[in-house]
Every structure is written in structure tokens, then in C-alpha cells.
Tab-separated table of C-alpha atoms in Angstrom:
chain	number	residue	atom	x	y	z
A	1377	UNK	CA	0.969	59.232	-24.263
A	1378	UNK	CA	3.164	56.821	-22.425
A	1379	UNK	CA	3.758	53.459	-24.065
A	1380	UNK	CA	3.291	50.386	-21.871
A	1381	UNK	CA	5.082	47.201	-22.823
A	1382	UNK	CA	3.838	43.824	-21.653
A	1383	UNK	CA	6.005	42.155	-19.064
A	1384	UNK	CA	6.780	38.641	-20.354
A	1385	UNK	CA	7.278	37.393	-16.788
A	1386	UNK	CA	3.724	38.447	-15.878
A	1387	UNK	CA	2.038	37.316	-19.054
A	1388	UNK	CA	3.581	33.881	-18.783
A	1389	UNK	CA	4.987	34.004	-22.314
A	1390	UNK	CA	8.645	33.823	-21.331
A	1391	UNK	CA	10.520	30.517	-21.510
A	1392	UNK	CA	11.140	30.714	-17.758
A	1393	UNK	CA	7.428	31.092	-16.949
A	1394	UNK	CA	6.514	28.333	-19.385
A	1395	UNK	CA	9.094	26.031	-17.846
A	1396	UNK	CA	7.784	26.758	-14.352
A	1397	UNK	CA	4.238	25.983	-15.482
A	1398	UNK	CA	5.270	22.709	-17.094
A	1399	UNK	CA	7.240	21.733	-13.997
A	1400	UNK	CA	4.308	22.530	-11.717
A	1401	UNK	CA	1.900	20.510	-13.851
A	1402	UNK	CA	4.318	17.583	-13.979
A	1403	UNK	CA	4.737	17.602	-10.200
A	1404	UNK	CA	0.970	17.833	-9.733
A	1405	UNK	CA	-0.297	15.392	-12.353
A	1406	UNK	CA	2.336	12.646	-12.272
A	1407	UNK	CA	0.316	10.465	-9.920
A	1408	UNK	CA	-3.007	10.482	-11.822
A	1409	UNK	CA	-1.051	9.918	-15.046
A	1410	UNK	CA	0.787	7.016	-13.418
A	1411	UNK	CA	-2.464	5.553	-12.101
A	1412	UNK	CA	-4.232	5.994	-15.458
A	1413	UNK	CA	-1.427	4.206	-17.292
A	1414	UNK	CA	-1.210	1.554	-14.592
A	1415	UNK	CA	-4.884	0.679	-14.810
A	1416	UNK	CA	-4.726	0.432	-18.598
A	1417	UNK	CA	-1.674	-1.830	-18.537
A	1418	UNK	CA	-2.379	-3.829	-15.377
A	1419	UNK	CA	-6.169	-4.221	-15.648
A	1420	UNK	CA	-7.325	-3.760	-19.222
A	1421	UNK	CA	-4.470	-5.869	-20.616
A	1422	UNK	CA	-4.866	-8.979	-18.452
A	1423	UNK	CA	-8.657	-8.835	-18.036
A	1424	UNK	CA	-9.998	-7.796	-21.460
A	1425	UNK	CA	-9.802	-11.302	-22.935
A	1426	UNK	CA	-8.602	-13.880	-20.397
A	1427	UNK	CA	-7.496	-17.138	-22.007
A	1428	UNK	CA	-5.914	-20.227	-20.425
A	1429	UNK	CA	-2.137	-20.537	-20.287
A	1430	UNK	CA	-0.478	-23.887	-19.471
A	1431	UNK	CA	-3.355	-25.255	-17.401
A	1432	UNK	CA	-2.273	-28.586	-15.890
A	1433	UNK	CA	-4.638	-31.432	-16.714
A	1434	UNK	CA	-4.213	-34.982	-15.382
A	1435	UNK	CA	-5.579	-37.504	-17.909
A	1436	UNK	CA	-6.260	-41.105	-16.893
A	1437	UNK	CA	-5.054	-43.808	-19.218
A	1438	UNK	CA	-2.700	-44.208	-22.159
A	1439	UNK	CA	-4.522	-41.755	-24.446
A	1440	UNK	CA	-3.099	-38.752	-22.565
A	1441	UNK	CA	-0.332	-38.127	-25.099
A	1442	UNK	CA	-2.703	-38.149	-28.078
A	1443	UNK	CA	-5.166	-35.881	-26.264
A	1444	UNK	CA	-2.368	-33.466	-25.372
A	1445	UNK	CA	-1.316	-33.212	-29.016
A	1446	UNK	CA	-4.895	-32.603	-30.145
A	1447	UNK	CA	-5.418	-29.837	-27.563
A	1448	UNK	CA	-2.092	-28.241	-28.518
A	1449	UNK	CA	-3.197	-28.038	-32.127
A	1450	UNK	CA	-6.542	-26.515	-31.191
A	1451	UNK	CA	-5.280	-24.063	-28.553
A	1452	UNK	CA	-1.464	-23.791	-28.530
A	1453	UNK	CA	-0.025	-23.308	-25.053
A	1454	UNK	CA	-3.411	-23.500	-23.329
A	1455	UNK	CA	-3.101	-26.918	-21.646
A	1456	UNK	CA	-0.285	-29.069	-20.283
A	1457	UNK	CA	-1.459	-32.687	-20.242
A	1458	UNK	CA	0.177	-35.427	-18.208
A	1459	UNK	CA	-0.831	-39.036	-17.696
A	1460	UNK	CA	-2.031	-40.621	-14.442
A	1461	UNK	CA	-2.952	-44.215	-13.712
A	1462	UNK	CA	-6.730	-44.135	-13.334
A	1463	UNK	CA	-9.815	-42.070	-12.474
A	1464	UNK	CA	-9.007	-41.953	-8.773
A	1465	UNK	CA	-5.531	-40.641	-9.548
A	1466	UNK	CA	-7.060	-37.940	-11.758
A	1467	UNK	CA	-9.371	-36.907	-8.914
A	1468	UNK	CA	-6.532	-36.923	-6.372
A	1469	UNK	CA	-4.344	-34.825	-8.654
A	1470	UNK	CA	-6.939	-32.050	-8.394
A	1471	UNK	CA	-7.437	-32.260	-4.623
A	1472	UNK	CA	-3.653	-32.465	-4.064
A	1473	UNK	CA	-3.191	-29.416	-6.314
A	1474	UNK	CA	-0.901	-31.393	-8.614
A	1475	UNK	CA	-3.251	-30.507	-11.498
A	1476	UNK	CA	-5.949	-27.948	-12.150
A	1477	UNK	CA	-8.302	-30.523	-13.662
A	1478	UNK	CA	-8.557	-34.279	-14.092
A	1479	UNK	CA	-10.042	-35.979	-17.155
A	1480	UNK	CA	-11.140	-39.602	-17.575
A	1481	UNK	CA	-11.628	-40.304	-21.324
A	1482	UNK	CA	-14.215	-43.067	-20.986
A	1483	UNK	CA	-15.973	-43.797	-24.290
A	1484	UNK	CA	-19.493	-43.778	-22.798
A	1485	UNK	CA	-19.173	-41.678	-19.634
A	1486	UNK	CA	-16.150	-39.341	-19.821
A	1487	UNK	CA	-15.581	-37.466	-16.560
A	1488	UNK	CA	-13.998	-34.122	-15.735
A	1489	UNK	CA	-12.849	-33.299	-12.205
A	1490	UNK	CA	-12.609	-29.551	-11.548
A	1491	UNK	CA	-12.094	-27.251	-8.553
A	1492	UNK	CA	-14.422	-24.284	-8.332
A	1493	UNK	CA	-12.142	-23.025	-5.579
A	1494	UNK	CA	-9.607	-22.191	-8.309
A	1495	UNK	CA	-12.058	-19.817	-9.993
A	1496	UNK	CA	-15.373	-20.139	-11.795
A	1497	UNK	CA	-14.106	-18.679	-15.080
A	1498	UNK	CA	-11.355	-21.299	-15.314
A	1499	UNK	CA	-13.867	-24.024	-14.520
A	1500	UNK	CA	-16.121	-22.744	-17.315
A	1501	UNK	CA	-13.264	-22.849	-19.841
A	1502	UNK	CA	-12.381	-26.406	-18.825
A	1503	UNK	CA	-15.985	-27.572	-19.111
A	1504	UNK	CA	-16.372	-26.034	-22.559
A	1505	UNK	CA	-13.103	-27.503	-23.825
A	1506	UNK	CA	-13.644	-31.048	-22.567
A	1507	UNK	CA	-17.320	-31.082	-23.507
A	1508	UNK	CA	-16.075	-30.775	-27.063
A	1509	UNK	CA	-13.526	-33.558	-26.470
A	1510	UNK	CA	-16.229	-35.850	-25.068
A	1511	UNK	CA	-18.634	-35.132	-27.923
A	1512	UNK	CA	-15.895	-35.889	-30.437
A	1513	UNK	CA	-15.599	-39.335	-28.852
A	1514	UNK	CA	-19.356	-39.859	-28.855
A	1515	UNK	CA	-19.904	-39.473	-25.088
A	1516	UNK	CA	-21.589	-37.012	-22.739
A	1517	UNK	CA	-19.292	-35.250	-20.295
A	1518	UNK	CA	-19.945	-35.636	-16.576
A	1519	UNK	CA	-18.502	-32.828	-14.461
A	1520	UNK	CA	-17.570	-33.516	-10.835
A	1521	UNK	CA	-16.639	-30.828	-8.303
A	1522	UNK	CA	-13.519	-31.998	-6.506
A	1523	UNK	CA	-13.182	-28.788	-4.434
A	1524	UNK	CA	-16.473	-26.828	-4.261
A	1525	UNK	CA	-16.515	-23.382	-2.668
A	1526	UNK	CA	-18.564	-22.306	0.333
A	1527	UNK	CA	-22.327	-21.975	-0.338
A	1528	UNK	CA	-22.183	-18.162	-0.252
A	1529	UNK	CA	-19.369	-17.949	-2.808
A	1530	UNK	CA	-21.212	-18.827	-5.985
A	1531	UNK	CA	-18.658	-17.298	-8.388
A	1532	UNK	CA	-15.559	-18.456	-6.530
A	1533	UNK	CA	-14.313	-14.868	-6.117
A	1534	UNK	CA	-15.226	-14.397	-2.458
A	1535	UNK	CA	-11.641	-14.809	-1.268
A	1536	UNK	CA	-10.502	-12.061	-3.627
A	1537	UNK	CA	-12.925	-9.516	-2.216
A	1538	UNK	CA	-12.178	-10.608	1.349
A	1539	UNK	CA	-8.452	-10.067	0.779
A	1540	UNK	CA	-9.050	-6.834	-1.140
A	1541	UNK	CA	-11.026	-5.457	1.810
A	1542	UNK	CA	-7.921	-5.803	3.967
A	1543	UNK	CA	-5.274	-4.754	1.419
A	1544	UNK	CA	-6.232	-1.205	0.444
A	1545	UNK	CA	-7.149	-0.076	4.011
A	1546	UNK	CA	-3.729	-1.267	5.202
A	1547	UNK	CA	-2.073	1.122	2.746
A	1548	UNK	CA	-4.509	3.944	3.519
A	1549	UNK	CA	-3.800	3.542	7.244
A	1550	UNK	CA	-0.158	4.365	6.551
A	1551	UNK	CA	-1.106	7.451	4.549
A	1552	UNK	CA	-3.376	8.737	7.301
A	1553	UNK	CA	-0.782	8.082	10.010
A	1554	UNK	CA	1.688	10.256	8.114
A	1555	UNK	CA	-0.590	13.136	9.095
A	1556	UNK	CA	-0.299	12.264	12.799
A	1557	UNK	CA	2.863	14.253	13.526
A	1558	UNK	CA	2.299	13.922	17.299
A	1559	UNK	CA	2.795	10.136	17.104
A	1560	UNK	CA	6.287	8.700	17.073
A	1561	UNK	CA	7.481	5.794	14.948
A	1562	UNK	CA	6.875	3.183	17.632
A	1563	UNK	CA	3.285	4.275	18.227
A	1564	UNK	CA	2.587	4.357	14.523
A	1565	UNK	CA	3.840	0.779	14.121
A	1566	UNK	CA	1.762	-0.292	17.124
A	1567	UNK	CA	-1.262	1.392	15.533
A	1568	UNK	CA	-0.692	-0.451	12.252
A	1569	UNK	CA	-0.489	-3.753	14.116
A	1570	UNK	CA	-3.685	-2.967	16.035
A	1571	UNK	CA	-5.517	-1.965	12.846
A	1572	UNK	CA	-4.403	-5.251	11.265
A	1573	UNK	CA	-5.813	-7.247	14.176
A	1574	UNK	CA	-9.163	-5.491	13.904
A	1575	UNK	CA	-9.292	-5.834	10.111
A	1576	UNK	CA	-8.519	-9.551	10.121
A	1577	UNK	CA	-11.027	-10.413	12.858
A	1578	UNK	CA	-13.848	-8.276	11.459
A	1579	UNK	CA	-13.261	-9.451	7.876
A	1580	UNK	CA	-13.388	-13.095	8.988
A	1581	UNK	CA	-16.581	-12.605	11.003
A	1582	UNK	CA	-18.359	-10.733	8.206
A	1583	UNK	CA	-17.317	-13.233	5.514
A	1584	UNK	CA	-18.295	-16.119	7.775
A	1585	UNK	CA	-21.699	-14.591	8.514
A	1586	UNK	CA	-22.328	-14.373	4.758
A	1587	UNK	CA	-21.203	-18.005	4.315
A	1588	UNK	CA	-18.502	-16.861	1.882
A	1589	UNK	CA	-15.820	-18.914	3.638
A	1590	UNK	CA	-15.779	-22.070	5.787
A	1591	UNK	CA	-15.448	-21.807	9.543
A	1592	UNK	CA	-11.694	-22.098	10.146
A	1593	UNK	CA	-10.152	-19.636	12.608
A	1594	UNK	CA	-6.666	-20.223	11.221
A	1595	UNK	CA	-7.689	-17.795	8.479
A	1596	UNK	CA	-7.502	-14.898	10.960
A	1597	UNK	CA	-3.702	-14.994	11.532
A	1598	UNK	CA	-3.149	-15.520	7.814
A	1599	UNK	CA	-5.145	-12.394	6.963
A	1600	UNK	CA	-3.328	-10.520	9.744
A	1601	UNK	CA	0.049	-11.424	8.227
A	1602	UNK	CA	-1.048	-9.976	4.883
A	1603	UNK	CA	-2.225	-6.712	6.477
A	1604	UNK	CA	1.176	-6.324	8.106
A	1605	UNK	CA	3.008	-7.251	4.909
A	1606	UNK	CA	1.272	-4.331	3.185
A	1607	UNK	CA	1.229	-1.849	6.084
A	1608	UNK	CA	4.768	-2.327	7.429
A	1609	UNK	CA	6.349	-2.473	3.980
A	1610	UNK	CA	4.472	0.672	2.934
A	1611	UNK	CA	5.500	2.515	6.092
A	1612	UNK	CA	9.088	1.341	5.702
A	1613	UNK	CA	9.226	2.699	2.137
A	1614	UNK	CA	8.295	6.261	3.173
A	1615	UNK	CA	11.777	7.656	4.006
A	1616	UNK	CA	13.305	6.084	0.897
A	1617	UNK	CA	10.681	6.904	-1.732
A	1618	UNK	CA	9.774	10.320	-0.275
A	1619	UNK	CA	7.264	12.156	-2.489
A	1620	UNK	CA	7.088	9.171	-4.859
A	1621	UNK	CA	5.941	6.853	-2.083
A	1622	UNK	CA	2.238	6.852	-3.089
A	1623	UNK	CA	3.097	5.701	-6.588
A	1624	UNK	CA	5.488	3.002	-5.375
A	1625	UNK	CA	3.126	1.616	-2.731
A	1626	UNK	CA	0.013	1.752	-4.904
A	1627	UNK	CA	1.948	0.241	-7.784
A	1628	UNK	CA	3.072	-2.672	-5.613
A	1629	UNK	CA	-0.056	-3.421	-3.649
A	1630	UNK	CA	-2.816	-2.375	-6.079
A	1631	UNK	CA	-1.684	-2.230	-9.711
A	1632	UNK	CA	0.539	-5.315	-9.585
A	1633	UNK	CA	-0.956	-7.313	-6.712
A	1634	UNK	CA	-4.573	-7.491	-7.865
A	1635	UNK	CA	-4.080	-8.793	-11.439
A	1636	UNK	CA	-1.443	-11.278	-10.241
A	1637	UNK	CA	-3.459	-12.498	-7.248
A	1638	UNK	CA	-5.509	-15.070	-9.165
A	1639	UNK	CA	-8.575	-14.000	-7.219
A	1640	UNK	CA	-10.773	-12.174	-9.727
A	1641	UNK	CA	-9.322	-13.911	-12.805
A	1642	UNK	CA	-7.508	-17.256	-12.247
A	1643	UNK	CA	-3.763	-16.888	-12.501
A	1644	UNK	CA	-3.721	-19.454	-15.326
A	1645	UNK	CA	-5.687	-16.981	-17.466
A	1646	UNK	CA	-3.569	-13.813	-17.164
A	1647	UNK	CA	-0.434	-12.848	-19.165
A	1648	UNK	CA	2.927	-14.329	-18.267
A	1649	UNK	CA	4.226	-11.227	-16.464
A	1650	UNK	CA	1.453	-11.426	-13.880
A	1651	UNK	CA	1.778	-15.216	-13.599
A	1652	UNK	CA	5.436	-14.672	-12.718
A	1653	UNK	CA	4.470	-12.202	-9.970
A	1654	UNK	CA	1.863	-14.526	-8.456
A	1655	UNK	CA	4.260	-16.597	-6.265
A	1656	UNK	CA	5.853	-13.531	-4.636
A	1657	UNK	CA	3.119	-10.920	-4.118
A	1658	UNK	CA	1.387	-10.917	-0.701
A	1659	UNK	CA	-2.174	-10.763	-2.024
A	1660	UNK	CA	-1.776	-13.829	-4.230
A	1661	UNK	CA	-0.025	-15.784	-1.480
A	1662	UNK	CA	-2.826	-15.077	0.989
A	1663	UNK	CA	-5.474	-16.178	-1.517
A	1664	UNK	CA	-3.565	-19.393	-2.231
A	1665	UNK	CA	-3.022	-20.008	1.493
A	1666	UNK	CA	-6.738	-19.571	2.198
A	1667	UNK	CA	-7.677	-21.833	-0.719
A	1668	UNK	CA	-5.361	-24.504	0.598
A	1669	UNK	CA	-6.703	-24.081	4.126
A	1670	UNK	CA	-10.391	-24.130	3.195
A	1671	UNK	CA	-10.622	-26.445	0.201
A	1672	UNK	CA	-7.462	-28.517	-0.265
A	1673	UNK	CA	-6.756	-30.017	3.179
A	1674	UNK	CA	-4.047	-27.487	4.054
A	1675	UNK	CA	-1.999	-28.110	0.911
A	1676	UNK	CA	1.007	-25.708	0.663
A	1677	UNK	CA	-0.375	-23.333	3.321
A	1678	UNK	CA	3.018	-23.270	5.036
A	1679	UNK	CA	4.812	-22.215	1.842
A	1680	UNK	CA	2.521	-19.250	1.234
A	1681	UNK	CA	2.708	-18.319	4.922
A	1682	UNK	CA	6.495	-18.144	4.689
A	1683	UNK	CA	6.226	-15.682	1.793
A	1684	UNK	CA	3.903	-13.468	3.842
A	1685	UNK	CA	6.329	-13.643	6.780
A	1686	UNK	CA	9.152	-12.605	4.447
A	1687	UNK	CA	7.192	-9.479	3.463
A	1688	UNK	CA	6.576	-8.638	7.127
A	1689	UNK	CA	10.279	-9.092	7.881
A	1690	UNK	CA	11.195	-6.887	4.914
A	1691	UNK	CA	8.845	-4.174	6.184
A	1692	UNK	CA	10.352	-4.344	9.674
A	1693	UNK	CA	13.857	-4.139	8.184
A	1694	UNK	CA	12.920	-1.072	6.125
A	1695	UNK	CA	11.484	0.640	9.203
A	1696	UNK	CA	14.648	-0.086	11.199
A	1697	UNK	CA	16.839	1.137	8.342
A	1698	UNK	CA	14.764	4.303	8.079
A	1699	UNK	CA	15.199	4.937	11.821
A	1700	UNK	CA	18.953	4.505	11.470
A	1701	UNK	CA	18.989	6.876	8.512
A	1702	UNK	CA	17.062	9.474	10.531
A	1703	UNK	CA	19.446	9.235	13.506
A	1704	UNK	CA	22.412	9.569	11.181
A	1705	UNK	CA	20.922	12.685	9.572
A	1706	UNK	CA	20.116	14.111	13.016
A	1707	UNK	CA	23.724	13.740	14.135
A	1708	UNK	CA	24.927	15.598	11.062
A	1709	UNK	CA	22.350	18.335	11.594
A	1710	UNK	CA	23.111	18.766	15.298
A	1711	UNK	CA	23.920	22.286	16.578
A	1712	UNK	CA	27.536	23.130	15.890
A	1713	UNK	CA	27.637	21.004	12.739
A	1714	UNK	CA	25.216	22.985	10.611
A	1715	UNK	CA	27.710	23.334	7.772
A	1716	UNK	CA	27.874	19.540	7.428
A	1717	UNK	CA	24.139	18.993	7.604
A	1718	UNK	CA	22.441	17.304	4.710
A	1719	UNK	CA	19.658	19.218	2.958
A	1720	UNK	CA	16.330	18.789	4.673
A	1721	UNK	CA	14.265	16.015	3.153
A	1722	UNK	CA	10.941	17.134	1.696
A	1723	UNK	CA	7.887	15.753	3.477
A	1724	UNK	CA	6.034	12.941	1.780
A	1725	UNK	CA	3.100	14.284	-0.177
A	1726	UNK	CA	0.153	12.043	-0.875
A	1727	UNK	CA	-2.020	13.080	-3.814
A	1728	UNK	CA	-5.100	11.565	-2.170
A	1729	UNK	CA	-4.626	12.773	1.387
A	1730	UNK	CA	-3.024	16.147	1.935
A	1731	UNK	CA	-0.450	16.232	4.703
A	1732	UNK	CA	-0.911	18.873	7.422
A	1733	UNK	CA	0.737	22.193	6.682
A	1734	UNK	CA	2.721	24.037	9.370
A	1735	UNK	CA	0.430	26.530	11.062
A	1736	UNK	CA	-0.038	28.537	14.231
A	1737	UNK	CA	-2.686	27.257	16.627
A	1738	UNK	CA	-4.264	28.757	19.732
A	1739	UNK	CA	-2.583	27.544	22.942
A	1740	UNK	CA	-4.831	25.424	25.201
A	1741	UNK	CA	-7.725	25.432	22.696
A	1742	UNK	CA	-7.480	22.082	20.946
A	1743	UNK	CA	-10.511	20.229	19.648
A	1744	UNK	CA	-11.114	16.930	17.917
A	1745	UNK	CA	-10.120	17.180	14.263
A	1746	UNK	CA	-7.659	20.020	14.810
A	1747	UNK	CA	-3.894	19.373	14.773
A	1748	UNK	CA	-2.138	19.025	18.101
A	1749	UNK	CA	0.772	21.428	18.640
A	1750	UNK	CA	4.267	20.061	18.200
A	1751	UNK	CA	5.931	23.272	19.436
A	1752	UNK	CA	4.754	25.414	22.348
A	1753	UNK	CA	6.269	28.012	24.649
A	1754	UNK	CA	5.924	31.257	26.543
A	1755	UNK	CA	7.661	34.600	26.098
A	1756	UNK	CA	8.422	36.668	29.191
A	1757	UNK	CA	10.434	39.762	30.107
A	1758	UNK	CA	13.459	39.978	32.395
A	1759	UNK	CA	11.220	39.731	35.473
A	1760	UNK	CA	9.225	36.755	34.231
A	1761	UNK	CA	6.116	38.702	33.218
A	1762	UNK	CA	4.374	37.364	30.074
A	1763	UNK	CA	4.686	39.416	26.912
A	1764	UNK	CA	1.706	39.572	24.569
A	1765	UNK	CA	1.943	40.346	20.848
A	1766	UNK	CA	5.508	39.084	20.406
A	1767	UNK	CA	6.104	37.773	16.861
A	1768	UNK	CA	7.230	34.141	16.740
A	1769	UNK	CA	8.728	33.083	13.415
A	1770	UNK	CA	9.682	29.460	12.745
A	1771	UNK	CA	12.008	28.857	9.800
A	1772	UNK	CA	13.406	25.709	8.230
A	1773	UNK	CA	17.006	24.670	7.729
A	1774	UNK	CA	17.434	26.993	4.740
A	1775	UNK	CA	15.651	29.998	6.165
A	1776	UNK	CA	12.231	29.359	4.615
A	1777	UNK	CA	9.464	30.637	6.855
A	1778	UNK	CA	7.245	27.812	8.063
A	1779	UNK	CA	5.043	29.427	10.727
A	1780	UNK	CA	4.423	32.946	11.987
A	1781	UNK	CA	2.441	33.514	15.182
A	1782	UNK	CA	1.808	36.100	17.895
A	1783	UNK	CA	1.851	35.376	21.613
A	1784	UNK	CA	-1.503	35.636	23.388
A	1785	UNK	CA	-2.352	37.518	26.570
A	1786	UNK	CA	-0.408	35.001	28.653
A	1787	UNK	CA	2.626	35.294	26.396
A	1788	UNK	CA	2.104	31.808	24.981
A	1789	UNK	CA	2.296	30.488	21.439
A	1790	UNK	CA	1.806	27.136	19.703
A	1791	UNK	CA	2.532	25.667	16.258
A	1792	UNK	CA	1.382	22.420	14.617
A	1793	UNK	CA	2.156	20.445	11.473
A	1794	UNK	CA	5.939	20.836	11.661
A	1795	UNK	CA	7.837	17.988	10.017
A	1796	UNK	CA	10.538	16.037	11.840
A	1797	UNK	CA	13.539	18.395	11.485
A	1798	UNK	CA	15.620	21.152	13.069
A	1799	UNK	CA	13.929	24.584	12.993
A	1800	UNK	CA	14.926	28.094	13.997
A	1801	UNK	CA	12.573	29.845	16.427
A	1802	UNK	CA	12.832	33.655	16.313
A	1803	UNK	CA	11.076	35.823	18.905
A	1804	UNK	CA	10.960	39.532	18.096
A	1805	UNK	CA	9.279	42.672	19.395
A	1806	UNK	CA	9.907	46.333	18.415
A	1807	UNK	CA	11.047	47.413	21.905
A	1808	UNK	CA	13.047	44.295	22.791
A	1809	UNK	CA	16.091	42.430	21.609
A	1810	UNK	CA	15.276	39.485	19.365
A	1811	UNK	CA	16.102	35.945	20.459
A	1812	UNK	CA	16.932	33.042	18.128
A	1813	UNK	CA	17.184	29.362	19.040
A	1814	UNK	CA	17.661	26.159	17.050
A	1815	UNK	CA	15.129	23.507	18.108
A	1816	UNK	CA	14.676	19.852	17.103
A	1817	UNK	CA	11.053	18.997	16.292
A	1818	UNK	CA	10.246	15.298	16.371
A	1819	UNK	CA	7.115	13.288	15.633
A	1820	UNK	CA	5.513	12.101	18.837
A	1821	UNK	CA	7.617	14.369	21.065
A	1822	UNK	CA	6.031	17.817	21.541
A	1823	UNK	CA	8.702	20.439	22.245
A	1824	UNK	CA	8.378	23.415	24.619
A	1825	UNK	CA	10.619	26.402	24.075
A	1826	UNK	CA	10.283	29.368	26.446
A	1827	UNK	CA	11.917	32.682	25.626
A	1828	UNK	CA	12.996	35.606	27.821
A	1829	UNK	CA	13.386	38.879	25.905
A	1830	UNK	CA	15.560	41.721	27.212
A	1831	UNK	CA	14.596	45.360	26.730
A	1832	UNK	CA	16.359	47.433	24.050
A	1833	UNK	CA	16.610	50.380	26.457
A	1834	UNK	CA	19.469	50.212	28.920
A	1835	UNK	CA	18.402	51.804	32.245
A	1836	UNK	CA	20.271	55.034	33.122
């Protein structure tokens, strides 16, 4: 009886097979692992037990120093107290955004000026803290809203959800446009701008209809700037981050932006790392700009607008740099300089939205939802008659087969989903001489390559 030995390569027990499996799992699961860790660190950490950090309080009168020392002993690092002249100055400090709260330590009627526009949870902490201060002095605290929110924004978080509704779709728009290989860079940028216009107008109208925000149309261009800060920067990062782009973009505009925005949890109540990010991230700057516009007489709107403009400019610069990089690579990969060509860059892969794979499609039979061909052509004989059943093979820069198709009854073929690169198109038939050509496939510029095949049999 013949003895059969197990093949370690087939059973997967060899070190090489195990290494390949580990590598495949790492390449497949890195993004969910990154997202899982990111949510634990960036959401559970700052939101599980929010406490105040260095909340500015303007205190009227000479007792400010003593009150500051008492609060520091009770809650170290929670409040920064500074003295103002009188009750009106304490109120104005809140409306001018020079302080988060204003306190008037009157023996009989102590007053606390707060701004619900800065967040309901912060207001609740301030009321609880200074209710205790007032009771210790024998008085009953009177709370005055110096900057109330719109009637439909009872929790003071409406701006956060308005901004969130425009942030994530801006990133997703980039991911979906990466699938549109028939659109060039210019049309994709124009599409992102158009989507931003629609998002900002619709978001404003919906929020206004729900009475979540006041009626101020200047909010529309501010929201539009934020959509472009996210969309253009994300699109500009694609050629530099390659397959890691989803993690980089989601890390920037979701994992880091939301906790540091000060929208869901006031920025004064999150850890120091996120407080440090607050002045530079687009989401937080839009929320602060809208707060200033709606509730604080335009205070510091210009400063936050400049930060948003800087993000838009950075995105535009990245896109321009990516275009230059592509042209430089194309010159090196031009016919006649193949030996000097850089290795082909892998297409960006999004773990949430699968990019189109190269495939053969039927010529002249395109429907909504199906990919449009980026490469088409016709194969004919020496006399110009179409040749059916000719094999068309498209290979990449290193000879890897991308698409294989057969010409139809009219000698035509079509292929879709090809990335921006140089490809080799090989036309072959058993009774004819094969033809090979090097073709540049570009996003937004469908290429037609016709082939004429000569017969293998030389006439007598």
C-alpha cells in the first residue's frame, strides 16, 4: 500500500503558510482594530467621567481671591477665578467670552451668570458648584442665562449634531468618488464643492425648521468651509497615504475631531490632549464660530473662520502636490523609459466601500449602477473586417493580468475599473499574429485602442 505524506504547504502547518495567513489577517483587520482602539481611547476616555478643567470664572468684588483658594482646595484644577469690578462686569465677561461663568457673591442674593450655549453639562456643573458656595454663605443662588440657546436646542448640543451631519458625509463623498474612475481630478473636486454647497444649505434649512439654530444666513458659508476642509483635505491625502488613507482620514475627522469639538461634551470637561486639539481641528472651530455668530454677537468668528480657511488651503495644496507627483511618475513611466519607471502604486482600498475591480464589460450595453468602460477598442483583420472571439488581455506594469476579455461579433471589447496607470494590451488569436501595445489609462479620460491583426499564413 502506498504511503501518502501530508503536504505542509497544503495543510497550512508550514511556517510560510502561517506567515501568509498572519499577513493576510493583519492586512484585512488593521482598520477595525484601529477603529476599535480609537473609539476606546478617544470616546470612552474623555466621555466616561467628564469633569471641569480650568473653567474661567469672573467673580465680582474683592472676595475673588479667597473664593478661588477655596474652590482649588475642593476641586484642584477645576476652576480659574479672576476678579472683576461688579455684577455688570461679571455678566459682560460671559457674553464677551472672557469667562465661562460670572459669579456675584452677594450675601443675600448671590448670582451666577452662565451660557447654555457653551453646553448644558458645563452649566449643570457650575450651578451645582456655586449653589454650594451660596449655601455656605447663607444665601440662595440665582442663576441667570447670559447666552441662552435657540428654543429647539434644549440640551445645547444642537450645533454638534448639525456639524456632525456635514462632517462624516464629506469624508464618505471622497471614498465614493474614488470608485468613479471615469471622472478626472478636476471633476471630482468640482463634485466635492457642489456636495458641500448642498450639504450646508440643506443642513441650515432643516436645523432652522426645527428651531435648533437662530435665523442667520452667515452660518451657511461657515458650514460650507468646514465641508471643504474635510473633503478637500481627505481627497488630497489619498495619493500620500495610499491604502492607509481610511485610517488617517477617519482618525483626523472622526476619532480626534469629535471629542475635541466641544459640541457633545464642553471642551472644558475633556482631557488635556483633546483641549489642545480644540483650537486647530475644523469641527471644533466651526462649532465655536457658530456659537459666536448665534449667541455672542459675532465674538471671534473671524478667528475660527481663518482656521477653517487654512484647512481648505491645505487640502488644495495637497491636491496640487498629488497632481504634480502623478505627472512626475507618468513621465518616468512613459514608453521608452520603462526601466526607470517607479513601481506602480497600489490603489487605495477602503474597508467600508470596496473599490471597483478591473473587469471586462459588454461594449455599448451600459446601465445605471454598472461601471463605465475606461478602455475600449475594435479588432479587425488586414482588410478592416471585424474579428470576433479575439482574446484581449490587459496586464499591469509588472505583468500581472488585470482583465481578460473576448471581442464580440463586431470585433469590439471594453474594460472597466482600471486604475490610473500604464497597461499592456495584448490581442491574440490562434490563426493570427499577436499584437501588444502599451496604453496609458487615466481617470476621467476613456481610452480607445483599435488593433489590426495580421494572418499567420503568408499567401503563396
